[in-house]
Amino acid sequence: MESLTLTDVEQKYYSDLFVYCDTDNTKKVASNGKVLDLFRAAQLPSDVVLQITELCGATRLGHFGRSQFYIALKLIAVAQSGLPLRVESLNSVKDLPLPRFVVAKNEQEARHTAMYPDLENQGPYQGVIPRPPARGQVKKVSPDTTSPVVSPHHSPPTSPHAWRKHKRQASGGNVERPPVVVAGAVWTPFRESQSGPVVAGDGMWSAHSPPPVQESWVSLKDTYPPSSSKLPPMHLSPVQENSSIRTVASVATANEIQRQSSSGYDDPWKITDEQRQYYINQFKTIQPDLNGFIPGSAAKEFFTKSKLPILELSHIWELSDFDKDGALTLDEFCAAFHLVVARKNGYDLPEKLPESLMPKLIDLDDSAEVPDQAPDVGYSGSPVEVTPNKSPMPSLNQTWPDLNQGNEQWETFSERSSSSQTLTQFDSNIAPADPDTAIVHPVPIRMTPSKIHMQEMELKRTGSGKMASPYDKSLCCLGCRSNSGTSPEGLKVVAAPPPPPPRPNASHSRSSSLDMNRNFAAHPTGPQQSGVVACPPAIPPRPLPTQTSGPHSGHRSDEGLAAHSTTSPQQIPEQPNFADFSQFQAFAASDQPNDDGEKHPESLPVEKSTEGAGPLRTVKIDNQEERAAATAKGSIMAPPPKPVRRRLKSEDELQDEALPPKSNVIATVLATLPSIPRSVGKDKKAIQASIRRNKETNTVLARLNSELQQQLKDLLEERISLEVQLEQLRPFSHL
Amino acid sequence: MAVCIAVIAKENYPLYIRSVPIQNELKFHYTVHTSLDVVEEKISAVGKAMADQRELYLGLLYPTEDYKVYGYVTNSKVKFVIVVDSSNTSLRDNEIRSMFRKLHNSFTDVMCNPFYNPGDTIQSKAFDSMVTAMMVQAS
């Protein structure tokens, strides 16, 4: 082929045109249709066109390669400039204007309407399709349809760029879409040839605004700002020619375009008024009430007609059903419809709902204004988080799903929302709560009711051992307020029906220590045998006093018989006394009678105390302490013998030692103990005896202490084992 | 925090299963499958009081040396199973519950979609993104 030198502008222009014509991306224009249309648009006589094609070599090749195409274009320019068509003129002619392609007004419409047959052919909704404007509405639409025409008025060379851009954009989507969109954007090539099918298609169309047209406009608007910056000074003369025709319309549309493009990089998701009106009409067909909902099933049928894949429809639904209620409001429906249309035109669905499609509780008039506030909305749209600030949420239920829709940065909020759910759960749980537990401030009530309450409490406590403690506590509180004194005591009395503390002999011994000392001053009762003493103190010693008391009474008739007789009945029920008696008897038999008076009263209480030492050790100790305290004022002699006895007794019980030697020891000990009030002259002995007694007391107490500590250790071990068991059980309670 | 998240239908076939380390996916599939037995056991344990008193969160189904498996059952017998790496910081029970709550909410949203046929595998992008967010946190 002949070499062809093109200027940069020409190069660009030709390449754009070539790309436009090269629908198959095969780097060669196989079909002559578009090329012929293009050539025809050049407003050249057909024979000239034929000549051109012949010259460029296409007829030889049968198709237009890139070079042939360029040559052809150049020849067109040559022909348009009126120069003779010569191959040599390709390079010789300098400053050749670009080939011009004319677009007429009716061709625009024809072109647009030609788009729709494509849509029809591809099987979109029958009857539901966004219809192009009917002839009757031409005038209404035309101002808008002229916008793409007028736009090149500002920067005409953008059209090839637009073509190229649309090609690239559309390549991501369906292949069949691009020519539709591109065709919409390109106003040059279509001519009368298109009017034929257009006429046929017109009959089918009703008066509806054409969203695809909008899409084409949108696409144009897309490419506007970038392309406008690239080639501002270029102008197509035919456009200038046509501009005179459309001056009036252009002004209005120019303003609109200026307004729309002034927002920077456009929002391709804006719904224009006509689109919205169309959507509203469609909404009415399904749901007459504009404030009502379209149920999910109806919406599903409606959108299934668009023949989009279910997956995409599902995604569109997810985007558009803003409040996640399974139904579409008017705004949601418009958004969904818009997304469907966009998808059919080859736009990829965004990940998040674009701001302009967010359902807003505003009038339709404002719908065009609000999107203007979104300057940076691209295909992905603004993040969902922005919407609560910008778009007024009609109801609270929209804010919550909005928050839930958020991504990681909203996790805390979603936590809050979920916690709000838990709060509601708590609310539902609190309601049926026990009103008694809710009582915090017990109301002071009168005596009688409180008594009734108390009786109830008592009954409950006694009847069922396990009443709900808060209930009881509340009643207790009720009772407590009015009866501060009685109720706790009553509770105590009721709550603790343990057997009364056993009558410690020590008490008697305590009370009777002095008495015993006095009473048994002259009771020489020898210590009984160990067997007798070691027996369980309850019964066996009983006959002893009767036995002993007899001889006692017979023995001590001279001294303190009366006292003895008086005390013997007292002593009869008491166990240690019997043993004391027996011991005293032994004492009396073996030992000095002098000390009997002293020993007996001493041993008696001691025996008394030691008898019960085994089972009643602790009580004895208490009593011993009491006694110690009580008798501290009294004779000093009294306490020491008792511990002595007890000590001996405990030893006996623990070690099973023979009592007689013990009793002898006791006797010897007692023998050495002079009574303090009597022994004035025996201070040394008394002191020694008291020292010894104190030491013995200490040992006894130490032993008791050790035993108690042992008991304490055992209890602690038990407690620890229980706690361990509890710990083992505790982790399972979580699951 | 999760290593694997699965949604199992009433008939015990998976509606959705996703695991983070892609190479061990089969192992997690097997783990989830075996955990279904434990889920069934826990469901049937209640007996008379059907769904009323049975709590949706089942808790720890069973632990292995590497990971723990948690379960959650909806009232329509759709099961959610989360497999968590044990070496990870021991997650509190509340966190697991919140994860299940989010899963349940997203699943409900998927169900509300009229284009979703119950029984189909879940192909919702929103659901995917929510699950990925839950799993990406771990790594």
Coordinates of C-alpha atoms in Angstrom, one line a residue, chain A residues 296-297 299-301 303-304 310-311 313-315 317-318 321 324-326 349-351 404 407-408 411 414-415 417-419 421-422 425 734-735, chain B residues 42 57-60 70 93-95 97-99 101-102 105 109-110 112-117 123-127 129-130 132-134 136-137:
Chain A
G296 CA -40.3 -10.3 47.5
S297 CA -42.1 -12.8 45.3
A299 CA -40.3 -8.4 42.8
K300 CA -38.7 -11.7 41.9
E301 CA -41.1 -12.3 39.1
F303 CA -37.0 -8.8 37.7
T304 CA -36.7 -12.3 36.5
I310 CA -30.3 -15.4 39.2
L311 CA -27.0 -14.8 40.9
L313 CA -30.5 -10.7 40.6
S314 CA -29.8 -12.0 44.0
H315 CA -26.9 -9.6 44.3
W317 CA -31.6 -7.6 45.7
E318 CA -29.0 -7.6 48.4
D321 CA -33.2 -4.2 49.9
K324 CA -33.6 -6.2 54.8
D325 CA -37.2 -6.8 55.2
G326 CA -37.8 -8.9 52.1
L349 CA -22.6 -4.3 39.8
P350 CA -21.1 -2.4 42.6
E351 CA -20.1 -4.1 45.8
N404 CA -24.7 -4.3 60.4
N407 CA -17.3 -4.0 57.5
E408 CA -14.7 -4.6 60.1
E411 CA -17.7 -4.5 64.3
S414 CA -22.5 -4.5 65.3
E415 CA -21.6 -5.8 68.7
S417 CA -26.5 -3.9 68.0
S418 CA -26.2 -7.5 68.9
S419 CA -26.0 -6.5 72.5
Q421 CA -30.7 -7.7 71.0
T422 CA -29.4 -9.3 74.1
Q425 CA -33.8 -10.5 75.7
H734 CA -19.6 -23.2 81.4
L735 CA -20.5 -25.6 78.6
Chain B
K42 CA -27.0 -32.3 71.6
Y57 CA -25.8 -21.8 70.9
L58 CA -24.5 -25.3 71.6
G59 CA -21.1 -24.3 72.7
L60 CA -17.9 -26.3 72.4
Y70 CA -18.2 -24.8 68.2
D93 CA -17.4 -17.6 75.0
N94 CA -19.0 -14.3 74.3
E95 CA -16.9 -13.8 71.2
R97 CA -21.5 -16.3 70.6
S98 CA -21.2 -13.0 68.8
M99 CA -19.7 -14.7 65.8
R101 CA -25.0 -14.1 66.0
K102 CA -23.5 -12.4 63.1
N105 CA -28.1 -12.4 60.9
D109 CA -30.6 -11.7 55.2
V110 CA -29.7 -14.4 52.6
C112 CA -34.9 -12.9 52.9
N113 CA -33.6 -12.6 49.3
P114 CA -36.5 -13.8 47.1
F115 CA -34.0 -15.0 44.5
Y116 CA -32.5 -17.4 47.0
N117 CA -34.1 -20.8 46.9
Q123 CA -23.5 -17.4 46.9
S124 CA -24.3 -14.1 48.5
K125 CA -21.4 -11.7 48.3
A126 CA -22.5 -10.0 51.5
F127 CA -22.4 -13.3 53.3
S129 CA -17.6 -10.7 52.9
M130 CA -19.0 -11.2 56.4
T132 CA -14.2 -13.5 55.3
A133 CA -14.1 -10.7 57.8
M134 CA -14.6 -13.2 60.6
V136 CA -9.4 -12.9 58.2
Q137 CA -9.1 -11.6 61.7

